[in-house]
């Protein structure tokens, strides 16, 4: 008898140990012994953002001593893959930073919590409704934008002025842009700008400048192969004229400043989003300036205010209330606004936005100035891209590679892209 | 290959270890003295259990899951849905990039493996005739094989062959400016192949061991008959070394088919420029983790297994006509 009892207790001990392992992996309820609630918060970014985020998290923990936030971060590409794998294993962190392009997928697969249930912990009345809509799928709010960003042309002010080009103003057209490039090239001899043909974001701006868009309301492709072929013919002509970077330089772009022609000081201007353009500051210092992107020939603005990134709560979170309190702190409090600045774009909360824009300095001030100059001119952002869109940016770049290395004509590559895109968007 | 399906399998792993480990531990502890046969078998199972569990939970189960997934459409988010052979059909009928990746991989195998083996043999021969410092050089040449598979070396490689890198500057100095090998569709594959060729240490050590097994008196007899060095190499060294050559060939071919890290690092994970370094495994990874088509990636993994199996079988078949075993002659 005693023997079997020992064995029974052994079994129990092993079972308990295993359960602990399982829940450790599974990220189940994690109320620590001291009654603290632990939340996991995961995001992508660089070291500077990590420092600011940690500081904000510490401030939150001080204000809410019963909540403990564990953070983790990585670069965007590995973040995307890790999060998808975690979602497959049912192990999604409580608080998730998401890209505009991930929202439909995660909301549609019930990974995200409908925030309607947490409204009283998470006021959104100070946020722009058009921007809030970017975190909605099927009429439900699944995530909140963490910051506002817009596309810009980052350029070397000194070099452009030396070539006799005036600082571009809101409303300059694509033709003005080409004229400016010609002047800078004549002055410098080398190519003045990075080829924008490989970036779907730039194609979208160009398309919107003609009153068109990437996706229809029901998530189908809204442009034709002819549209894309025209864009790629346009950029190819510029490349052949030596106005934008050659294929060997363009193909190195990976999304990080270090791999971009402008980041390697080969190019004097580049299309990029406003907040990440801060990366060029290390090389260009005071010479770095931001201009709005060119508009359509009739002055239609293609660029828009985009949520730089969004923050959502996992549907499987054990502590949605505390998670909502954290989002509220992160997006709405003075303290967080002071710490975060415009690191994730300018604040979404209008009060915090005024507060931050009036105090920023250096490059952040340029972002503020650019956004102010565009106030009221831009159209509403498009709805979140449909499921399956996630990988299309890299498909776009790859297909353009075939054009810039002159393996395919713009028309053939455009047909390829549409075939692949339609296959990916198939529900 | 199997790691495309580890996600669902590993989460099940701890659950499987529980009851099994306990029952086997229970049967092995009865009475003193020499246990009966069944008891001894029990003990054997206890000692085997870590391996059996490891093999079944970490290898066989994931393989089974991956085989199942290869017949499904699975995007990691929604439950897999059964689509029969569609993934396999799609691979060969509607996926030009897959064919491209097969072509790249074959080209790479055909270039890198012979070059690597030739270099390994040449260095092994040089080392064999060396009197002093052989151990030092053996270690020095072997080191790249230990380091080469790592991401960091691949990144260094990228830096060396990149625009403005050492190789690029050197070639510009000689009047050939091509703007970085890794950014040219025609050259990127070459730089990846060179990375593999450079890691010739493992086959070299095996060649060296094989060379030392060849009886010295064969050479002496040949020398007496007036055979020169080339004749000795062709008539003694190569035939006597053929089993080792065969072993290296099979091993390196299998490895070459699975090449991943160098291309991943050199092309920034995209197989570029213009798909020129899109190897089969890289495309598999892209389908699975970037495009979230896990079912398709699993099907690709199984096709790779099949292809490697076939190639290995063919190599074994041809070996009958050129691999010479010493004991054949004796018998």
XYZ file of C-alpha atoms in Angstrom:
758
model
C 0.000 0.000 0.000
C 2.558 2.602 0.960
C 4.484 1.749 -2.179
C 1.541 2.382 -4.456
C 0.733 5.551 -2.588
C 4.255 6.751 -3.213
C 3.827 5.920 -6.824
C 0.519 7.699 -6.974
C 2.029 10.818 -5.506
C 4.903 10.535 -7.934
C 2.442 10.445 -10.797
C 0.697 13.456 -9.362
C 3.974 15.322 -8.994
C 4.977 14.538 -12.550
C 1.552 15.534 -13.803
C 1.763 18.839 -11.970
C 5.243 19.469 -13.295
C 4.056 18.751 -16.815
C 1.056 20.997 -16.440
C 3.391 23.767 -15.345
C 5.504 23.189 -18.435
C 2.441 23.179 -20.631
C 0.999 26.346 -19.249
C 4.463 27.888 -19.347
C 4.598 27.221 -23.048
C 0.951 27.906 -23.543
C 1.028 31.274 -21.861
C -2.065 30.448 -19.876
C -3.200 32.284 -16.778
C -0.100 33.730 -15.265
C -1.108 35.302 -12.005
C 2.100 35.312 -10.002
C 2.271 34.334 -6.328
C 2.014 37.952 -5.217
C -1.279 38.350 -7.041
C 0.201 40.428 -9.848
C -1.327 40.225 -13.281
C 1.252 39.575 -15.982
C 0.684 40.779 -19.525
C 2.882 40.004 -22.488
C 3.421 42.831 -24.981
C 5.150 42.154 -28.284
C 6.148 44.593 -31.030
C 8.697 45.248 -33.745
C 11.193 48.043 -33.971
C 14.743 49.144 -33.357
C 16.842 49.889 -30.294
C 15.645 53.492 -29.959
C 12.019 52.424 -29.978
C 12.883 49.695 -27.471
C 14.315 52.239 -25.059
C 11.266 54.502 -25.336
C 8.836 51.602 -25.063
C 10.537 50.189 -21.973
C 10.408 53.601 -20.351
C 6.697 53.934 -21.058
C 6.060 50.409 -19.779
C 7.896 51.200 -16.541
C 5.808 54.340 -16.104
C 2.643 52.300 -16.561
C 3.763 49.668 -14.061
C 4.460 52.403 -11.518
C 0.945 53.754 -11.987
C -0.554 50.227 -11.809
C 1.507 48.287 -9.257
C -0.646 45.173 -9.650
C 0.196 44.786 -13.346
C 3.455 43.458 -14.685
C 4.247 43.862 -18.409
C 6.713 41.576 -20.123
C 7.933 42.964 -23.429
C 9.640 41.394 -26.397
C 10.572 42.818 -29.768
C 12.384 42.006 -32.998
C 12.711 43.297 -36.546
C 9.565 43.400 -38.656
C 10.245 40.379 -40.868
C 11.010 37.970 -38.038
C 8.231 39.505 -35.952
C 5.684 38.680 -38.642
C 6.801 35.074 -38.827
C 7.005 34.578 -35.086
C 3.571 36.042 -34.494
C 2.003 33.862 -37.192
C 3.568 30.774 -35.627
C 2.385 31.827 -32.187
C -1.114 32.299 -33.567
C -0.993 28.785 -35.025
C 0.037 27.389 -31.655
C -2.640 29.340 -29.787
C 0.021 31.257 -27.891
C -0.536 34.890 -28.820
C 0.788 37.537 -26.388
C -1.859 39.660 -24.636
C -0.867 42.900 -26.353
C 0.133 42.773 -29.996
C 1.482 45.493 -32.226
C 0.149 44.988 -35.738
C 0.708 46.408 -39.171
C -2.144 47.786 -41.215
C -1.604 44.843 -43.552
C -2.007 42.251 -40.793
C -5.295 43.467 -39.345
C -7.676 41.626 -41.676
C -5.853 38.341 -41.272
C -5.707 38.438 -37.483
C -9.188 39.809 -36.957
C -10.667 37.401 -39.494
C -9.074 34.436 -37.760
C -10.434 35.406 -34.325
C -6.983 36.086 -32.930
C -7.973 39.626 -31.928
C -10.434 40.737 -29.287
C -13.345 42.940 -30.303
C -12.525 46.086 -28.331
C -16.181 47.088 -27.953
C -16.337 45.153 -24.672
C -13.517 47.236 -23.182
C -14.807 50.637 -24.233
C -15.141 51.974 -20.722
C -11.458 51.286 -19.996
C -10.367 52.524 -23.354
C -11.818 55.886 -24.437
C -11.329 56.761 -28.109
C -13.251 60.040 -28.297
C -10.069 62.072 -28.901
C -9.138 60.029 -31.943
C -9.930 60.850 -35.569
C -12.798 58.582 -36.748
C -11.309 58.121 -40.237
C -8.118 56.868 -38.675
C -9.950 54.672 -36.168
C -11.611 52.937 -39.094
C -8.221 51.542 -40.152
C -8.390 49.221 -37.135
C -11.869 47.992 -38.022
C -12.781 44.845 -39.857
C -16.409 44.109 -40.665
C -17.521 47.118 -38.628
C -15.817 45.979 -35.412
C -12.872 47.719 -33.797
C -10.104 45.143 -33.365
C -7.121 47.404 -32.887
C -6.260 51.057 -32.344
C -3.733 53.027 -34.377
C -0.645 53.846 -32.301
C 0.513 56.750 -34.399
C -0.080 58.710 -37.590
C 2.356 58.603 -40.445
C 2.420 59.684 -44.055
C 4.606 59.097 -47.101
C 7.261 61.632 -47.870
C 10.270 62.354 -50.005
C 13.343 62.478 -47.805
C 16.075 64.436 -49.578
C 19.424 66.093 -49.180
C 18.356 69.723 -48.970
C 21.825 71.109 -49.575
C 22.438 69.114 -52.748
C 19.007 69.940 -54.155
C 19.368 73.635 -53.436
C 22.857 73.653 -54.959
C 21.299 72.352 -58.166
C 18.862 75.250 -58.146
C 15.798 73.224 -57.151
C 13.386 74.960 -54.807
C 12.220 73.017 -51.752
C 9.218 71.025 -52.983
C 5.871 72.187 -51.620
C 2.594 70.358 -51.074
C 0.928 69.992 -54.475
C 4.021 69.519 -56.677
C 3.231 67.081 -59.479
C 5.038 64.025 -60.848
C 6.163 66.181 -63.782
C 7.636 68.748 -61.370
C 9.364 65.839 -59.688
C 10.955 64.629 -62.931
C 12.095 68.171 -63.767
C 13.704 68.468 -60.342
C 15.487 65.135 -60.789
C 16.897 66.267 -64.152
C 18.302 69.447 -62.620
C 19.954 67.616 -59.725
C 21.389 65.019 -62.051
C 22.870 67.666 -64.360
C 24.421 69.338 -61.353
C 25.791 66.233 -59.630
C 26.428 63.810 -62.449
C 25.174 60.857 -60.396
C 21.619 59.619 -60.028
C 19.612 61.852 -57.669
C 16.905 59.487 -56.392
C 16.181 55.891 -55.490
C 13.989 54.054 -58.015
C 10.483 54.022 -56.523
C 9.283 51.295 -58.910
C 9.949 48.464 -56.468
C 7.747 49.848 -53.695
C 4.055 49.070 -53.723
C 3.513 52.007 -51.348
C 4.734 54.459 -53.997
C 2.645 52.815 -56.688
C -0.362 53.273 -54.426
C 0.304 57.006 -54.076
C 0.674 57.400 -57.818
C -2.519 55.392 -58.363
C -4.489 57.392 -55.802
C -3.260 60.581 -57.445
C -5.324 59.480 -60.463
C -8.360 58.761 -58.324
C -7.800 55.006 -58.347
C -6.878 52.629 -55.544
C -5.311 49.246 -54.725
C -8.355 47.413 -53.429
C -12.090 47.531 -53.906
C -14.408 47.636 -50.895
C -14.820 43.859 -50.944
C -11.083 43.247 -50.999
C -10.467 42.634 -54.712
C -7.672 44.192 -56.746
C -8.959 47.542 -58.010
C -6.341 48.417 -60.637
C -5.581 46.876 -64.012
C -2.415 45.344 -65.413
C -2.339 48.407 -67.680
C -2.141 50.732 -64.648
C 0.780 48.816 -63.189
C 2.510 48.492 -66.552
C 2.276 52.276 -66.997
C 3.828 52.865 -63.562
C 6.665 50.475 -64.268
C 7.225 51.926 -67.753
C 7.386 55.392 -66.173
C 10.013 54.373 -63.572
C 11.929 52.312 -66.133
C 12.240 55.313 -68.426
C 13.601 57.326 -65.515
C 16.071 54.572 -64.724
C 17.286 54.439 -68.310
C 17.739 58.193 -68.258
C 19.883 57.813 -65.120
C 17.495 59.778 -62.909
C 16.845 56.955 -60.465
C 18.995 54.150 -59.068
C 20.098 51.221 -61.268
C 18.787 47.700 -60.642
C 21.813 46.576 -58.648
C 21.235 49.319 -56.074
C 17.458 49.101 -56.005
C 17.438 45.370 -55.421
C 19.303 45.764 -52.144
C 16.433 47.568 -50.452
C 15.159 45.543 -47.546
C 13.148 48.062 -45.589
C 16.034 49.079 -43.368
C 17.835 52.382 -43.855
C 21.243 50.650 -43.942
C 20.392 48.764 -47.133
C 18.727 51.667 -48.931
C 20.685 53.618 -51.548
C 20.096 56.843 -49.644
C 21.221 55.200 -46.414
C 24.413 54.201 -48.202
C 24.793 57.784 -49.453
C 24.571 56.780 -53.094
C 21.266 58.495 -53.652
C 20.228 62.014 -52.673
C 16.518 61.391 -52.202
C 14.178 58.549 -51.422
C 10.494 57.885 -50.867
C 9.835 56.682 -47.335
C 7.358 57.018 -44.496
C 7.974 60.027 -42.280
C 8.882 58.449 -38.923
C 11.358 55.858 -40.264
C 13.094 58.583 -42.294
C 14.697 59.536 -38.993
C 17.175 56.775 -39.809
C 18.807 59.016 -42.448
C 19.539 61.693 -39.887
C 22.707 59.918 -38.775
C 24.188 60.352 -42.279
C 22.725 63.672 -43.379
C 22.216 65.642 -40.179
C 20.877 69.123 -40.924
C 20.886 68.546 -44.666
C 17.994 66.088 -44.329
C 14.605 67.507 -45.257
C 11.143 66.076 -45.890
C 8.834 66.980 -48.755
C 5.306 65.785 -49.511
C 5.034 63.188 -52.273
C 4.108 64.399 -55.797
C 0.432 64.703 -56.663
C -1.519 63.720 -59.748
C -1.476 66.178 -62.661
C -4.780 67.704 -61.528
C -3.384 68.213 -58.020
C -5.016 65.150 -56.472
C -3.097 63.995 -53.427
C -2.174 60.324 -53.473
C -0.586 60.188 -50.062
C -2.695 59.728 -46.959
C -2.436 59.585 -43.210
C -1.815 55.988 -42.346
C -1.779 54.302 -38.991
C 1.952 53.749 -38.550
C 1.048 50.619 -36.620
C -1.815 49.387 -34.507
C -2.218 47.826 -31.101
C -4.670 45.048 -30.348
C -5.520 42.582 -27.594
C -5.415 38.815 -28.087
C -8.845 37.230 -28.000
C -7.371 34.561 -25.729
C -6.026 37.045 -23.188
C -6.953 36.265 -19.581
C -6.805 39.916 -18.644
C -8.498 42.008 -21.315
C -9.367 44.754 -18.824
C -5.759 45.297 -17.767
C -4.653 45.094 -21.393
C -7.175 47.802 -22.283
C -5.883 49.940 -19.415
C -2.410 49.626 -20.848
C -3.507 50.692 -24.331
C -5.348 53.625 -22.782
C -2.176 54.655 -20.954
C 0.010 54.154 -24.014
C -2.176 56.178 -26.385
C -3.958 58.696 -24.175
C -1.753 59.688 -21.235
C 0.529 62.733 -21.039
C 3.261 60.650 -19.549
C 3.403 58.130 -22.392
C 3.140 60.905 -24.999
C 6.144 62.700 -23.500
C 8.201 59.529 -23.490
C 7.209 58.166 -26.899
C 7.293 61.412 -28.904
C 6.731 60.717 -32.604
C 8.636 57.441 -32.530
C 5.597 55.482 -33.728
C 4.332 58.416 -35.779
C 2.566 61.464 -34.354
C 0.020 60.680 -31.596
C -3.509 59.693 -32.542
C -5.084 61.347 -29.540
C -5.690 64.976 -30.604
C -4.740 66.443 -27.209
C -1.504 64.477 -27.081
C -0.879 65.309 -30.701
C -0.903 69.052 -30.001
C 1.215 68.488 -26.907
C 3.871 66.485 -28.737
C 3.949 68.575 -31.917
C 4.569 71.747 -29.925
C 7.518 70.335 -28.008
C 9.447 68.238 -30.515
C 12.864 69.261 -31.796
C 15.294 68.309 -34.566
C 14.059 65.831 -37.129
C 10.845 65.185 -35.217
C 10.028 68.833 -35.809
C 10.297 68.290 -39.562
C 7.788 65.462 -39.302
C 5.488 67.762 -37.367
C 5.893 70.547 -39.941
C 5.197 68.216 -42.848
C 2.074 66.815 -41.252
C 0.825 70.278 -40.402
C 1.373 71.455 -43.994
C -0.839 68.639 -45.238
C -3.626 69.218 -42.735
C -7.021 69.028 -44.443
C -5.563 68.276 -47.884
C -5.357 64.501 -47.769
C -8.127 62.043 -48.509
C -9.235 59.472 -45.947
C -6.999 56.388 -45.678
C -8.183 53.260 -47.484
C -9.720 50.457 -45.435
C -7.344 47.822 -44.099
C -5.989 45.672 -46.960
C -7.659 42.258 -47.325
C -6.366 38.941 -46.041
C -3.619 37.515 -48.175
C -2.208 40.962 -48.915
C 0.492 40.363 -46.317
C 3.147 39.009 -48.660
C 2.304 41.097 -51.725
C 4.780 43.900 -51.006
C 7.666 41.494 -51.486
C 5.994 39.996 -54.557
C 5.758 43.513 -55.958
C 9.431 44.182 -55.353
C 10.430 40.834 -56.832
C 8.402 41.369 -59.983
C 9.905 44.809 -60.425
C 13.358 43.246 -60.084
C 12.549 41.375 -63.287
C 11.770 44.687 -64.946
C 14.797 46.605 -63.708
C 17.187 43.790 -64.594
C 15.416 43.794 -67.980
C 14.353 40.184 -67.806
C 10.702 41.052 -68.390
C 8.853 43.967 -69.929
C 6.736 46.154 -67.600
C 3.629 44.643 -69.158
C 4.721 41.027 -68.597
C 5.787 41.714 -65.015
C 2.508 43.508 -64.325
C 0.527 40.513 -65.617
C 2.659 38.271 -63.379
C 1.990 40.392 -60.348
C -1.749 40.400 -60.874
C -1.819 36.632 -61.364
C 0.101 36.085 -58.139
C -1.894 38.687 -56.233
C -5.220 37.181 -57.258
C -3.995 33.754 -56.160
C -2.951 35.105 -52.757
C -6.205 36.977 -52.216
C -8.299 33.911 -52.950
C -10.252 33.327 -49.750
C 12.533 19.773 -43.752
C 10.484 18.437 -40.930
C 10.627 21.741 -39.136
C 7.835 23.123 -41.280
C 5.479 21.268 -38.993
C 7.129 21.546 -35.604
C 4.725 24.164 -34.399
C 1.732 21.889 -33.858
C 3.883 18.939 -32.911
C 6.023 20.491 -30.206
C 3.069 21.796 -28.317
C 1.895 18.198 -28.058
C 5.296 16.947 -26.965
C 5.129 17.304 -23.185
C 1.710 15.658 -23.096
C 3.110 12.560 -24.734
C 6.043 12.140 -22.361
C 3.931 11.940 -19.231
C 2.119 8.586 -19.113
C 4.708 6.695 -21.173
C 7.664 7.595 -18.997
C 5.718 6.589 -15.934
C 4.545 3.132 -17.038
C 7.968 2.094 -18.263
C 9.551 3.195 -15.004
C 7.053 1.086 -13.083
C 7.792 -2.267 -14.710
C 11.533 -2.120 -14.306
C 11.715 -2.124 -10.514
C 10.722 -5.556 -9.215
C 12.604 -7.870 -6.860
C 16.338 -8.449 -6.465
C 18.468 -11.056 -8.245
C 18.468 -11.846 -11.921
C 15.198 -10.725 -13.370
C 13.274 -12.925 -15.822
C 13.419 -12.250 -19.529
C 10.367 -10.042 -19.637
C 11.775 -7.936 -16.847
C 15.035 -7.488 -18.719
C 13.111 -6.417 -21.759
C 11.385 -3.921 -19.559
C 14.720 -2.560 -18.439
C 15.800 -2.287 -22.045
C 12.737 -0.224 -22.801
C 13.424 2.015 -19.839
C 16.893 2.749 -21.123
C 15.669 3.104 -24.666
C 12.745 5.296 -23.745
C 14.511 8.661 -24.074
C 15.530 7.804 -27.604
C 12.204 6.212 -28.523
C 10.326 9.184 -27.157
C 12.660 11.623 -28.835
C 12.442 9.868 -32.171
C 8.693 9.440 -32.122
C 7.666 12.756 -30.623
C 10.280 14.968 -32.247
C 10.782 13.224 -35.584
C 8.099 10.724 -36.553
C 5.133 12.688 -35.279
C 6.146 15.955 -36.988
C 6.795 13.986 -40.170
C 3.355 12.431 -40.002
C 1.793 15.827 -39.354
C 3.717 17.348 -42.241
C 2.574 14.536 -44.544
C -1.008 15.216 -43.495
C -0.580 18.965 -43.967
C 0.778 18.423 -47.457
C -2.727 17.355 -48.488
C -4.346 20.400 -46.954
C -4.650 24.116 -47.397
C -3.250 25.510 -44.148
C -2.480 29.184 -43.506
C -1.450 28.840 -39.820
C -4.524 30.744 -38.684
C -7.485 28.660 -39.735
C -7.789 24.894 -39.315
C -6.227 22.967 -42.216
C -8.755 21.995 -44.884
C -8.293 18.793 -46.889
C -7.662 19.405 -50.585
C -6.224 16.055 -51.630
C -3.443 16.208 -54.191
C -4.036 19.819 -55.208
C -0.769 21.083 -53.698
C 1.184 18.507 -55.636
C -0.653 19.206 -58.855
C -0.226 22.944 -58.438
C 3.525 22.518 -57.904
C 4.098 21.240 -61.401
C 1.352 22.929 -63.353
C 0.858 26.472 -62.064
C 4.044 27.465 -60.308
C 6.788 28.788 -62.587
C 8.813 29.957 -59.567
C 8.981 26.417 -58.268
C 10.453 25.255 -61.564
C 12.850 28.162 -61.385
C 13.906 27.094 -57.878
C 14.437 23.504 -59.035
C 16.573 24.751 -61.913
C 18.645 26.936 -59.577
C 19.135 24.098 -57.118
C 20.199 21.628 -59.803
C 22.610 24.134 -61.292
C 24.032 24.775 -57.861
C 24.433 21.056 -57.073
C 26.106 20.407 -60.437
C 28.563 23.284 -59.968
C 29.265 23.303 -56.244
C 29.581 19.586 -55.449
C 32.196 18.622 -58.084
C 34.194 21.780 -57.388
C 34.095 21.193 -53.680
C 35.139 17.544 -53.959
C 37.917 18.353 -56.402
C 39.287 21.004 -54.086
C 38.962 18.722 -51.058
C 40.860 15.961 -52.853
C 43.549 18.296 -54.085
C 44.169 19.710 -50.632
C 44.078 16.227 -49.083
C 46.734 15.072 -51.555
C 48.887 18.079 -50.787
C 48.530 17.523 -47.063
C 49.339 13.835 -47.356
C 52.696 14.469 -48.933
C 53.457 17.161 -46.415
C 56.045 16.305 -43.784
C 55.668 19.098 -41.256
C 52.729 21.150 -40.022
C 50.145 18.789 -41.440
C 47.987 18.933 -38.343
C 48.027 22.699 -38.371
C 46.897 22.923 -41.988
C 44.372 20.174 -41.513
C 42.730 22.179 -38.737
C 43.050 25.417 -40.674
C 41.306 23.971 -43.719
C 38.693 22.261 -41.599
C 37.728 25.403 -39.702
C 35.533 26.866 -42.495
C 33.397 23.734 -42.408
C 32.689 24.293 -38.750
C 31.975 27.987 -39.182
C 30.585 28.045 -42.679
C 27.095 26.840 -41.946
C 26.513 29.718 -39.567
C 24.539 32.796 -40.410
C 27.365 35.094 -39.390
C 29.809 33.707 -41.952
C 27.156 33.987 -44.640
C 26.658 37.623 -43.683
C 30.397 38.244 -43.799
C 30.362 36.580 -47.199
C 27.672 38.953 -48.322
C 29.744 41.896 -47.125
C 32.825 40.651 -48.967
C 31.000 40.186 -52.259
C 28.719 43.190 -51.900
C 28.954 46.463 -53.760
C 32.043 48.156 -52.332
C 33.145 44.968 -50.606
C 36.627 43.470 -50.703
C 36.108 41.375 -53.819
C 34.355 44.182 -55.639
C 37.138 46.655 -54.863
C 39.775 44.133 -55.851
C 38.092 43.483 -59.175
C 37.541 47.175 -59.794
C 41.266 47.636 -59.210
C 41.896 45.082 -61.952
C 39.539 46.891 -64.251
C 36.428 44.722 -63.885
C 33.726 46.676 -62.168
C 30.537 44.704 -61.757
C 29.098 46.480 -58.701
C 28.971 43.638 -56.227
C 28.415 40.005 -57.039
C 25.455 39.526 -54.755
C 23.453 42.197 -56.598
C 23.875 40.751 -60.091
C 21.508 38.022 -61.188
C 24.331 36.314 -63.070
C 26.846 36.406 -60.229
C 24.896 35.923 -57.011
C 24.649 32.167 -57.493
C 28.393 31.992 -58.048
C 29.102 33.747 -54.762
C 26.801 31.327 -52.930
C 28.456 28.342 -54.626
C 31.881 29.673 -53.646
C 30.768 29.791 -50.036
C 29.998 26.074 -50.213
C 33.157 25.188 -52.082
C 35.162 27.024 -49.447
C 33.736 24.658 -46.822
C 35.570 21.652 -48.198
C 37.046 20.676 -44.822
C 34.800 17.736 -43.965
C 35.257 15.817 -47.254
C 38.953 16.748 -47.141
C 39.452 15.069 -43.752
C 37.663 11.969 -45.012
C 39.786 11.943 -48.183
C 42.907 12.277 -46.078
C 41.898 9.275 -43.965
C 41.186 7.318 -47.163
C 44.538 8.261 -48.689
C 46.380 7.035 -45.631
C 44.714 3.630 -46.009
C 46.210 3.000 -49.442
C 49.132 0.549 -49.029
C 52.417 2.293 -49.732
C 53.857 -0.819 -51.477
C 51.407 -0.350 -54.369
C 53.116 2.937 -55.173
C 56.569 1.437 -54.738
C 55.728 -1.394 -57.120
C 54.321 1.067 -59.628
C 57.418 3.231 -59.356
C 59.574 0.213 -60.064
C 57.480 -0.447 -63.180
C 58.196 3.108 -64.262
C 54.793 4.712 -63.600
C 54.893 8.498 -63.250
C 52.935 10.545 -60.715
C 49.895 11.014 -62.942
C 49.817 7.356 -63.816
C 50.057 6.443 -60.135
C 47.214 8.830 -59.325
C 44.956 7.514 -62.078
C 45.709 3.820 -61.627
C 46.206 3.517 -57.871
C 44.962 6.505 -55.920
C 41.632 7.054 -57.677
C 40.493 3.409 -57.756
C 41.642 2.757 -54.202
C 39.943 5.941 -53.084
C 36.710 5.365 -54.982
C 34.659 4.127 -51.989
C 35.623 7.264 -50.064
C 34.932 9.404 -53.107
C 31.538 7.790 -53.429
C 30.770 8.364 -49.759
C 31.704 12.031 -50.039
C 29.766 12.443 -53.243
C 26.557 11.056 -51.768
C 26.893 13.053 -48.573
C 27.719 16.367 -50.244
C 25.029 15.935 -52.876
C 22.372 15.382 -50.232
C 23.616 18.434 -48.376
C 23.746 20.557 -51.495
C 20.126 19.819 -52.320
C 19.171 21.240 -48.947
C 21.267 24.407 -49.222
C 19.557 27.223 -47.383
C 21.571 29.429 -45.028
C 24.049 30.931 -47.534
C 21.351 31.864 -50.011
C 19.089 33.133 -47.272
C 21.785 35.432 -45.918
C 23.301 36.501 -49.213
C 19.948 37.409 -50.749
C 18.422 38.869 -47.597
C 15.973 35.952 -47.435
C 14.358 36.653 -50.809
C 16.325 34.531 -53.239
C 17.138 37.604 -55.269
C 18.235 39.418 -57.271
C 15.535 38.509 -59.762
C 15.115 35.017 -58.261
C 18.656 34.043 -59.229
C 19.429 32.459 -55.833
C 15.953 31.160 -55.193
C 16.823 27.651 -54.086
C 14.232 25.000 -53.458
C 14.503 25.206 -49.665
C 14.429 28.991 -49.760
C 11.253 28.939 -51.806
C 9.829 26.330 -49.435
C 10.577 28.606 -46.515
C 9.050 31.570 -48.295
C 5.866 29.671 -49.128
C 5.549 28.453 -45.546
C 6.577 31.357 -43.393
C 6.261 34.483 -45.526
C 3.228 33.601 -47.602
C 1.675 31.358 -44.906
C 0.993 28.403 -47.209
C 2.063 25.676 -44.801
C 0.280 22.912 -46.669
C 2.050 23.777 -49.886
C 5.402 24.051 -48.078
C 4.864 20.606 -46.553
C 4.139 19.143 -49.964
C 7.344 20.745 -51.220
C 9.279 19.210 -48.326
C 8.005 15.757 -49.211
C 8.864 16.233 -52.869
C 12.379 17.210 -51.825
C 12.677 14.064 -49.719
C 11.528 12.012 -52.689
C 13.914 13.765 -55.079
C 16.907 13.278 -52.792
C 15.929 9.629 -52.389
C 15.848 9.152 -56.150
C 19.143 10.944 -56.734
C 20.825 8.892 -54.019
C 19.442 5.675 -55.496
C 20.760 6.650 -58.921
C 24.180 7.410 -57.442
C 24.243 3.996 -55.773
C 23.299 2.394 -59.049
C 26.050 4.054 -61.036
C 28.538 3.325 -58.249
C 28.604 -0.337 -59.274
C 30.534 0.556 -62.377
C 33.125 2.847 -60.849
C 33.495 2.160 -57.132
C 36.166 -0.375 -56.392
C 36.224 -2.267 -53.108
C 39.463 -4.014 -52.130
C 37.720 -7.130 -50.874
C 35.982 -7.678 -54.235
C 39.293 -8.489 -55.783
C 40.249 -10.797 -52.930
C 37.043 -12.791 -53.333
